[in-house]
Short mmCIF file of C-alpha atoms and ligand atoms in Angstrom, two decimals:
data_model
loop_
_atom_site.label_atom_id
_atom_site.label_comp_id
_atom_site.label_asym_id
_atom_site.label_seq_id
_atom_site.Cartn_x
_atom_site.Cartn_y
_atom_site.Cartn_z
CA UNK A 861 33.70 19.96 0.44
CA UNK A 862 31.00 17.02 0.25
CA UNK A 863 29.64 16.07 -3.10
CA UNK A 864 26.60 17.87 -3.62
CA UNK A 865 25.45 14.65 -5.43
CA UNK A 866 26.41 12.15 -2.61
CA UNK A 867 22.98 13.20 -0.59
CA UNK A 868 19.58 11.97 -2.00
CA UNK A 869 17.15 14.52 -1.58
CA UNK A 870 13.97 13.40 -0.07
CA UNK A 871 11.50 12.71 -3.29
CA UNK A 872 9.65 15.98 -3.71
CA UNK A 873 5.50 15.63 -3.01
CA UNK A 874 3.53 17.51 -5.88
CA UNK A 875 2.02 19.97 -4.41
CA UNK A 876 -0.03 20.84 -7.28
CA UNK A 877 -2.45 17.84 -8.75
CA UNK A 878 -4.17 18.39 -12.63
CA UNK A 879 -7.41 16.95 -12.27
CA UNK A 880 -8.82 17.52 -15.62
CA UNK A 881 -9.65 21.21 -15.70
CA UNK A 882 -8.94 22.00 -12.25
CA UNK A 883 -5.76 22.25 -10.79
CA UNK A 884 -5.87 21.04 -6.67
CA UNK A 885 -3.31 22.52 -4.62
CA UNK A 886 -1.84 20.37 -2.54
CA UNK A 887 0.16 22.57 -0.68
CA UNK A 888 -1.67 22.29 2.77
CA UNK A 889 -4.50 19.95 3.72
CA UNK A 890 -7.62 19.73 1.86
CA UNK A 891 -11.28 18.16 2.84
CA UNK A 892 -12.51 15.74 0.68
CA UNK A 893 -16.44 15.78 1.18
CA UNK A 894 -18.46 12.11 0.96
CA UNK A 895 -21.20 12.76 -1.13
CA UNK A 896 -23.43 9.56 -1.63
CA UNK A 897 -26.00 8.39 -4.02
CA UNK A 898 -26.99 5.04 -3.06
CA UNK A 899 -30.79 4.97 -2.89
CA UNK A 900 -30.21 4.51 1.03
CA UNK A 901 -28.08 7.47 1.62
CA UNK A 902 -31.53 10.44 0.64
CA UNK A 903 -34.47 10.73 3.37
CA UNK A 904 -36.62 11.82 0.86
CA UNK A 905 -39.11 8.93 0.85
CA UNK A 906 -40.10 9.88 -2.79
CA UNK A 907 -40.65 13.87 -1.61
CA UNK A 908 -38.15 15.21 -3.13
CA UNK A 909 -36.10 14.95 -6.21
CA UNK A 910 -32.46 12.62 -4.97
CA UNK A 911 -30.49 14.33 -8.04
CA UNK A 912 -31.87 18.08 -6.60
CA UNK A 913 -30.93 16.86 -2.96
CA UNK A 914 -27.72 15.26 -3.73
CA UNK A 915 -26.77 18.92 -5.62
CA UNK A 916 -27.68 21.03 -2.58
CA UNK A 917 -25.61 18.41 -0.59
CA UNK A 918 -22.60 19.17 -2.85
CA UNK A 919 -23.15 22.73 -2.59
CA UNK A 920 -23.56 22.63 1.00
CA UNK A 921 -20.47 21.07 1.44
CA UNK A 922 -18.45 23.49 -1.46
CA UNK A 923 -19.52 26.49 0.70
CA UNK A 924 -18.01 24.46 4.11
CA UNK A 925 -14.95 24.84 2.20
CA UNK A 926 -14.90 21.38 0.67
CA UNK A 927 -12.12 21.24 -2.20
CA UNK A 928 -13.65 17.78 -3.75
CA UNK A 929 -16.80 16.29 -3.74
CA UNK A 930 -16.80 12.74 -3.92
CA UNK A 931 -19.36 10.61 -5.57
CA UNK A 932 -19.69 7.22 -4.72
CA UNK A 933 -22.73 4.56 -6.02
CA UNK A 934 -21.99 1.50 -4.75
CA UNK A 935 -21.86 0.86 -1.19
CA UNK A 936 -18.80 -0.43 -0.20
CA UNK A 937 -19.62 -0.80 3.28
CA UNK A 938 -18.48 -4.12 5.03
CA UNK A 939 -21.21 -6.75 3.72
CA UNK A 940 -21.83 -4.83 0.73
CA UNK A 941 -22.25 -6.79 -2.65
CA UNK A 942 -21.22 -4.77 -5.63
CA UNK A 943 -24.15 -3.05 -7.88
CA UNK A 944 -25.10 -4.02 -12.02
CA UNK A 945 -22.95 -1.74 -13.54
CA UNK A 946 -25.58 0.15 -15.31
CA UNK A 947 -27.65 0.72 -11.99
CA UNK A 948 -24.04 2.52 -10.63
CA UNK A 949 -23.85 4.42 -14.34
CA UNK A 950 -27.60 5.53 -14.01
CA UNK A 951 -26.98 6.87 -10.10
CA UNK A 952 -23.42 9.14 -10.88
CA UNK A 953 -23.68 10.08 -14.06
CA UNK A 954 -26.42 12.25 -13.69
CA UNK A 955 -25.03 13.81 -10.25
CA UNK A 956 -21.43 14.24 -12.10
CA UNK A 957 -23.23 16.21 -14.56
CA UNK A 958 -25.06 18.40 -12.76
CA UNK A 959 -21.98 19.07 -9.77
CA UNK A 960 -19.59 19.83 -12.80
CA UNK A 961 -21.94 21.95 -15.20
CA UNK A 962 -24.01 24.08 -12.09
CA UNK A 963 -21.09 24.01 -9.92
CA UNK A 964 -18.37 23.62 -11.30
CA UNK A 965 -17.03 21.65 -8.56
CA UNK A 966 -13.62 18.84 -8.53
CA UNK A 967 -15.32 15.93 -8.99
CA UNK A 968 -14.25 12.41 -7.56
CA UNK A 969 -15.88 9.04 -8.85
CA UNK A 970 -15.82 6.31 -6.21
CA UNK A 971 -15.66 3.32 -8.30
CA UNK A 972 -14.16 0.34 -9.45
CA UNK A 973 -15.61 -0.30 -12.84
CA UNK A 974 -13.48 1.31 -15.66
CA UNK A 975 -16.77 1.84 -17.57
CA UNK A 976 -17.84 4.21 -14.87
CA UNK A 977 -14.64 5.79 -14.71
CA UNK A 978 -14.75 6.51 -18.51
CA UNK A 979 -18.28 7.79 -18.75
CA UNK A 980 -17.45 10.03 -15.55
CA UNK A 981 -14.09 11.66 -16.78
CA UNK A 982 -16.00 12.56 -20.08
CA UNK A 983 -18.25 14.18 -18.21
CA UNK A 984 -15.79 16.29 -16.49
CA UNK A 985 -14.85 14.42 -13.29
CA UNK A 986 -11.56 15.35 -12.49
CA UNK A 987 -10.34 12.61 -9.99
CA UNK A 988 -10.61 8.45 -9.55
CA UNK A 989 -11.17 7.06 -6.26
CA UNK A 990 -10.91 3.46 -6.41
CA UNK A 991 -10.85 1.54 -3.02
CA UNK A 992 -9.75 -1.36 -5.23
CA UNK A 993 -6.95 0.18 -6.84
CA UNK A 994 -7.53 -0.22 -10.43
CA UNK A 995 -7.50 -3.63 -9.45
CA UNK A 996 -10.59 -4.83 -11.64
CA UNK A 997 -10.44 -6.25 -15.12
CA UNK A 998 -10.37 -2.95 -17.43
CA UNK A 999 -9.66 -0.19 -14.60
CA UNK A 1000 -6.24 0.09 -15.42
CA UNK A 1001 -6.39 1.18 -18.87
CA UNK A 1002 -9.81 3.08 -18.06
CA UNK A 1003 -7.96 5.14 -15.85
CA UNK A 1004 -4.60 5.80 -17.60
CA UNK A 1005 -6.85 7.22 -20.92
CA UNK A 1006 -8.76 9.38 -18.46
CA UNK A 1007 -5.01 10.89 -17.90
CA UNK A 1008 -6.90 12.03 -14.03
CA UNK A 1009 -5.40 11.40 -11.05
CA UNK A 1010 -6.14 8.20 -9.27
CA UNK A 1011 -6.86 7.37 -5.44
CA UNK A 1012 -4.81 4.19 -4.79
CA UNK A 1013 -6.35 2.30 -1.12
CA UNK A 1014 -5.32 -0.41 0.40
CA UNK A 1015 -7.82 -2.97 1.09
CA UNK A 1016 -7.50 -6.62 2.01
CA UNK A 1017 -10.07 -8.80 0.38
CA UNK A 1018 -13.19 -7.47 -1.01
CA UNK A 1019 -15.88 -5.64 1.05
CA UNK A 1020 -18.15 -8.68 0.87
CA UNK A 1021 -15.64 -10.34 3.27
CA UNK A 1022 -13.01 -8.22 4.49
CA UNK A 1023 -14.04 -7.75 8.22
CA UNK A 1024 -14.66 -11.73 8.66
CA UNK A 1025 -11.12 -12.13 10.12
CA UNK A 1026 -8.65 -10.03 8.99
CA UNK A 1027 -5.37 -10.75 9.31
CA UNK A 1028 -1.67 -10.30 8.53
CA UNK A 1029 1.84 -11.62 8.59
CA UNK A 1030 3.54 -8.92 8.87
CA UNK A 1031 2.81 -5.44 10.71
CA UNK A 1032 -0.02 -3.42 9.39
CA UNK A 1033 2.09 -0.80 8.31
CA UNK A 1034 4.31 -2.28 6.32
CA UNK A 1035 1.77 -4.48 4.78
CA UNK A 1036 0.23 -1.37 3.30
CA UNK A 1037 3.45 0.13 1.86
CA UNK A 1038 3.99 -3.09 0.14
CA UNK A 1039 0.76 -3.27 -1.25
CA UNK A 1040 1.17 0.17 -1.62
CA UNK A 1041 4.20 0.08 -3.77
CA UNK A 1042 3.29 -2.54 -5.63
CA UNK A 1043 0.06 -0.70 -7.04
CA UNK A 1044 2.47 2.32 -8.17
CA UNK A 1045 4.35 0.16 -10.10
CA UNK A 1046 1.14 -1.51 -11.76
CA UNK A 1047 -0.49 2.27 -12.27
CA UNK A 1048 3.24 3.66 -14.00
CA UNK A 1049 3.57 0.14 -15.79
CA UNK A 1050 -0.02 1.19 -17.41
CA UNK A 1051 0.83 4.77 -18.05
CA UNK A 1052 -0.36 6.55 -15.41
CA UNK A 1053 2.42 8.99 -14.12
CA UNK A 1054 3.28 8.53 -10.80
CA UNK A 1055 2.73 12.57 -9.87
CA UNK A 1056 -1.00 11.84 -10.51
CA UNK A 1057 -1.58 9.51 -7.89
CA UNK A 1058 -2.67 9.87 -4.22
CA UNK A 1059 -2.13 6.90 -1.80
CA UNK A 1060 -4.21 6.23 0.84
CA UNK A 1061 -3.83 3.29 3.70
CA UNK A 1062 -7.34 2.51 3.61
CA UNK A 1063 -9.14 2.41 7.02
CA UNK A 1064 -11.41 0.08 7.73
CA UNK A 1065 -10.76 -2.23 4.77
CA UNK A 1066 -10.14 -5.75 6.02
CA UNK A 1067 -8.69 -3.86 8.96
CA UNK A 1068 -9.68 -4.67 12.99
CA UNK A 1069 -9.80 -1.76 15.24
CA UNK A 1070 -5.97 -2.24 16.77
CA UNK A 1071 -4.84 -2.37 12.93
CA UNK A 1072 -6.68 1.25 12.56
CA UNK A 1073 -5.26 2.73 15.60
CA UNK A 1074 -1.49 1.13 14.66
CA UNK A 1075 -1.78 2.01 11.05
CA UNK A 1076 -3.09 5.85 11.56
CA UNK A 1077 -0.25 6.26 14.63
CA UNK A 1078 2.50 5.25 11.80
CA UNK A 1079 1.56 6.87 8.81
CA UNK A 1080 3.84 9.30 8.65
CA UNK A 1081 6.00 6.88 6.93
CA UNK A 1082 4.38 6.35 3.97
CA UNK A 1083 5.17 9.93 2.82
CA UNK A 1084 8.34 8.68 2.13
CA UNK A 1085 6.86 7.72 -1.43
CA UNK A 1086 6.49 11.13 -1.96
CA UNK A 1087 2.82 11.27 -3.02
CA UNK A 1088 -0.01 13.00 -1.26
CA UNK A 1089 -1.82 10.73 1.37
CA UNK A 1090 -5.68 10.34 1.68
CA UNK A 1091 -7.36 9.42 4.71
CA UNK A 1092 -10.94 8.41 5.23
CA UNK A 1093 -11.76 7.44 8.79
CA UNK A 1094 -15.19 9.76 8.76
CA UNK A 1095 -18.12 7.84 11.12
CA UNK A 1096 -16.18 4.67 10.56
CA UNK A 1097 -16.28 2.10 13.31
CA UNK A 1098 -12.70 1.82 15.05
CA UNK A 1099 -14.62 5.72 16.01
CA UNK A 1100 -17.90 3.14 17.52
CA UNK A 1101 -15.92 0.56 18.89
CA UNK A 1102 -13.68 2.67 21.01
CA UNK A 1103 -16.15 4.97 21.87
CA UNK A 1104 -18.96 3.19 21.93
CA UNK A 1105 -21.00 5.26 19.90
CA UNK A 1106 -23.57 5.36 17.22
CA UNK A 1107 -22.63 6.55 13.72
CA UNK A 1108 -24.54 9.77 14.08
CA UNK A 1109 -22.48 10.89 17.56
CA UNK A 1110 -18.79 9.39 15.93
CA UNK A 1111 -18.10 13.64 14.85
CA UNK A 1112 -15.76 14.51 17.51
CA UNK A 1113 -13.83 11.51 17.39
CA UNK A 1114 -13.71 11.36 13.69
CA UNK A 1115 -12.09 15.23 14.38
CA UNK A 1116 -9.90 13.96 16.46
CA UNK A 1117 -8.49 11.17 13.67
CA UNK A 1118 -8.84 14.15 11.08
CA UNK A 1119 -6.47 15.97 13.14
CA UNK A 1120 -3.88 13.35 14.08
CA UNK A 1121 -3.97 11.95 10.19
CA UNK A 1122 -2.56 16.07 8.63
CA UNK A 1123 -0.27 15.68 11.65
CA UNK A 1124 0.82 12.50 10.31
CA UNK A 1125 1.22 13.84 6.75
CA UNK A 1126 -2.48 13.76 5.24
CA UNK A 1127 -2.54 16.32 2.73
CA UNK A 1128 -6.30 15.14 2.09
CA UNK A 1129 -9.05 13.92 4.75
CA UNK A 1130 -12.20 11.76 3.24
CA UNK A 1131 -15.28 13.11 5.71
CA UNK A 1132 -19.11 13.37 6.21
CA UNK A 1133 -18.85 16.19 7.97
CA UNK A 1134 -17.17 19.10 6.06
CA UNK A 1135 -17.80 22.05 8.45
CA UNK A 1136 -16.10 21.30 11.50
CA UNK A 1137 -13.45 18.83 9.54
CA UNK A 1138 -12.37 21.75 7.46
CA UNK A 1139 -11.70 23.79 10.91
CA UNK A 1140 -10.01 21.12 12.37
CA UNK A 1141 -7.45 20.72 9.53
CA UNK A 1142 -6.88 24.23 9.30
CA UNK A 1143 -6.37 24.92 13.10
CA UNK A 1144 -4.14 21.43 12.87
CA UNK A 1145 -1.91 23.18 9.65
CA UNK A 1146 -1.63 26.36 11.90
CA UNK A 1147 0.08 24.65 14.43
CA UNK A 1148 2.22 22.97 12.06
CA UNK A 1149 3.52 25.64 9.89
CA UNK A 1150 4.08 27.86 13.29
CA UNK A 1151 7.58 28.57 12.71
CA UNK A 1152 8.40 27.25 9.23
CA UNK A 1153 7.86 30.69 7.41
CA UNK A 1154 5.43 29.34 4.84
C1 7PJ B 1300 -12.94 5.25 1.75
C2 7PJ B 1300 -13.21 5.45 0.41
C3 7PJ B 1300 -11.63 5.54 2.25
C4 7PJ B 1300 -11.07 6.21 0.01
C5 7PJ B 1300 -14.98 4.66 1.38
C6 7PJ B 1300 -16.99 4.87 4.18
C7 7PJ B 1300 -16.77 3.70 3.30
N1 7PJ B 1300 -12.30 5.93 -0.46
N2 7PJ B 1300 -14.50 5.07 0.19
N3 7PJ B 1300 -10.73 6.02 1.33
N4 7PJ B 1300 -14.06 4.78 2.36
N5 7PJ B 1300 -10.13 6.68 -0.81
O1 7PJ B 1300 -16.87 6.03 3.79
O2 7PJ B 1300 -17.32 4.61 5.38
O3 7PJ B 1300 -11.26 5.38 3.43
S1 7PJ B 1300 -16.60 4.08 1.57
#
């Protein structure tokens, strides 16, 4: 009889993530909804109150069947230069307050600043997003007291320069899981557990489209680490550039990479569009679980 010891079993994913007082379950894919409050991202023109509209937003998206709203205030679009910190505290705070008290809604802080991340989880955010991985000075240790779970992305070079000319020695894919592993080590070596965090390849971060397309078609492998993946390809421009369309007609495509990312072992999808994402993953998870018993 074979030693019951000789075979490693395959790392086990948590299915379950503590994010403060909720608990996410992780058990089939979940829709992460983008919820913005950069002075750029309301139409209001001064009519209405941004904190009221970017609430109804979050609701909006909760009753779409959103699991997590995430709150980002500081564009990190390509070009972008990075906020004053206390501009960024001034735009979430008040937003994380109001989404956790009136809604009491999973709350995700798109930031690098550890003071951000600090102010946010005492105000009951329950998840870090960080496209620069903890990577600024004091994000580490912000993070591991928060004891939340933490979003690590890969990104090459910042987002005031990473679409100049990206490029990389090695292929995409494997450049990621090294960066990849890498940042688990840092985030245990600070004292964040490694069940709390979700990895996520980062699309569109010092990335050019055939890098997108290459790194989205091999994902699967990076579920080997056993943690949840992220992905975030929502109106993003590998959707223009090989469709040739404007960001407001990029929905069906970006359904399309929603649906080929859970096939690929996404367990949850960063998107605009809640509604029709939420459909897609959940006609995607039918198909996959046909058969399985589950
Ligand atoms: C991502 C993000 C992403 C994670 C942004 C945009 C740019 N966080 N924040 N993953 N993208 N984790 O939404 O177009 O892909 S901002």
């Amino acid at each position: 009889m074979q030693d019951r010891y000789a075979m490693p079993m395959p790392m086990p994913m948590p299915m379950q993530l503590r994010c403060g007082r909720h608990q996410l379950d992780l058990s089939y894919p979940r829709v992460m909804g983008i919820l913005n409050v950069t002075p750029d991202s309301f139409s209001d023109g001064g009519r209405h109150n941004a904190l009221d509209e970017a609430v109804y937003r979050a609701e909006t998206m909760l009753a779409e069947g959103a699991a997590i709203i995430d709150i980002g205030g500081e564009s990190t679009r390509p070009g972008a230069s990075p906020v004053p910190l206390q501009e960024e505290l001034d735009r979430v705070l008040p937003v994380v307050e109001r989404l956790v008290s009136e809604l009491d809604a999973l709350v995700s802080l798109d930031t690098s600043r550890g003071e951000v991340m600090r102010e946010a989880a005492s105000r009951g955010a329950g998840m870090i997003n960080d496209v620069r991985s903890l990577r600024w000075p004091g994000a580490l240790e912000a993070a591991a007291m928060s004891g939340l779970p933490v979003c690590v992305m890969h990104m090459l070079g910042e987002p005031t320069d990473m679409q100049l000319a990206p490029h990389y020695e090695m292929p995409i894919e494997e450049a990621v899981a090294a960066f990849l592993e890498t940042r688990i080590a840092e985030c245990e070596a600070a004292g964040i557990r490694r069940e709390q965090l979700v990895l996520d390849p980062g699309f569109g971060f010092g990335k050019r489209v055939e890098h997108n397309l290459r790194l989205l078609n091999r994902m699967q492998p990076l579920t080997d680490f056993g943690l949840p993946l992220l992905a975030g390809m929502s109106r993003k421009s590998m959707i223009g550039k090989v469709l040739a369309r404007p960001v407001e007609e990029r929905l069906p495509g970006g359904l399309a990479l929603a649906t080929m990312a859970v096939e690929r072992g996404a367990r949850i999808v960063r998107v605009h569009d809640v509604g029709p994402t939420v459909d897609a993953v959940n006609m995607t998870w039918a198909v996959l679980q046909e058969g399985t018993d589950a």
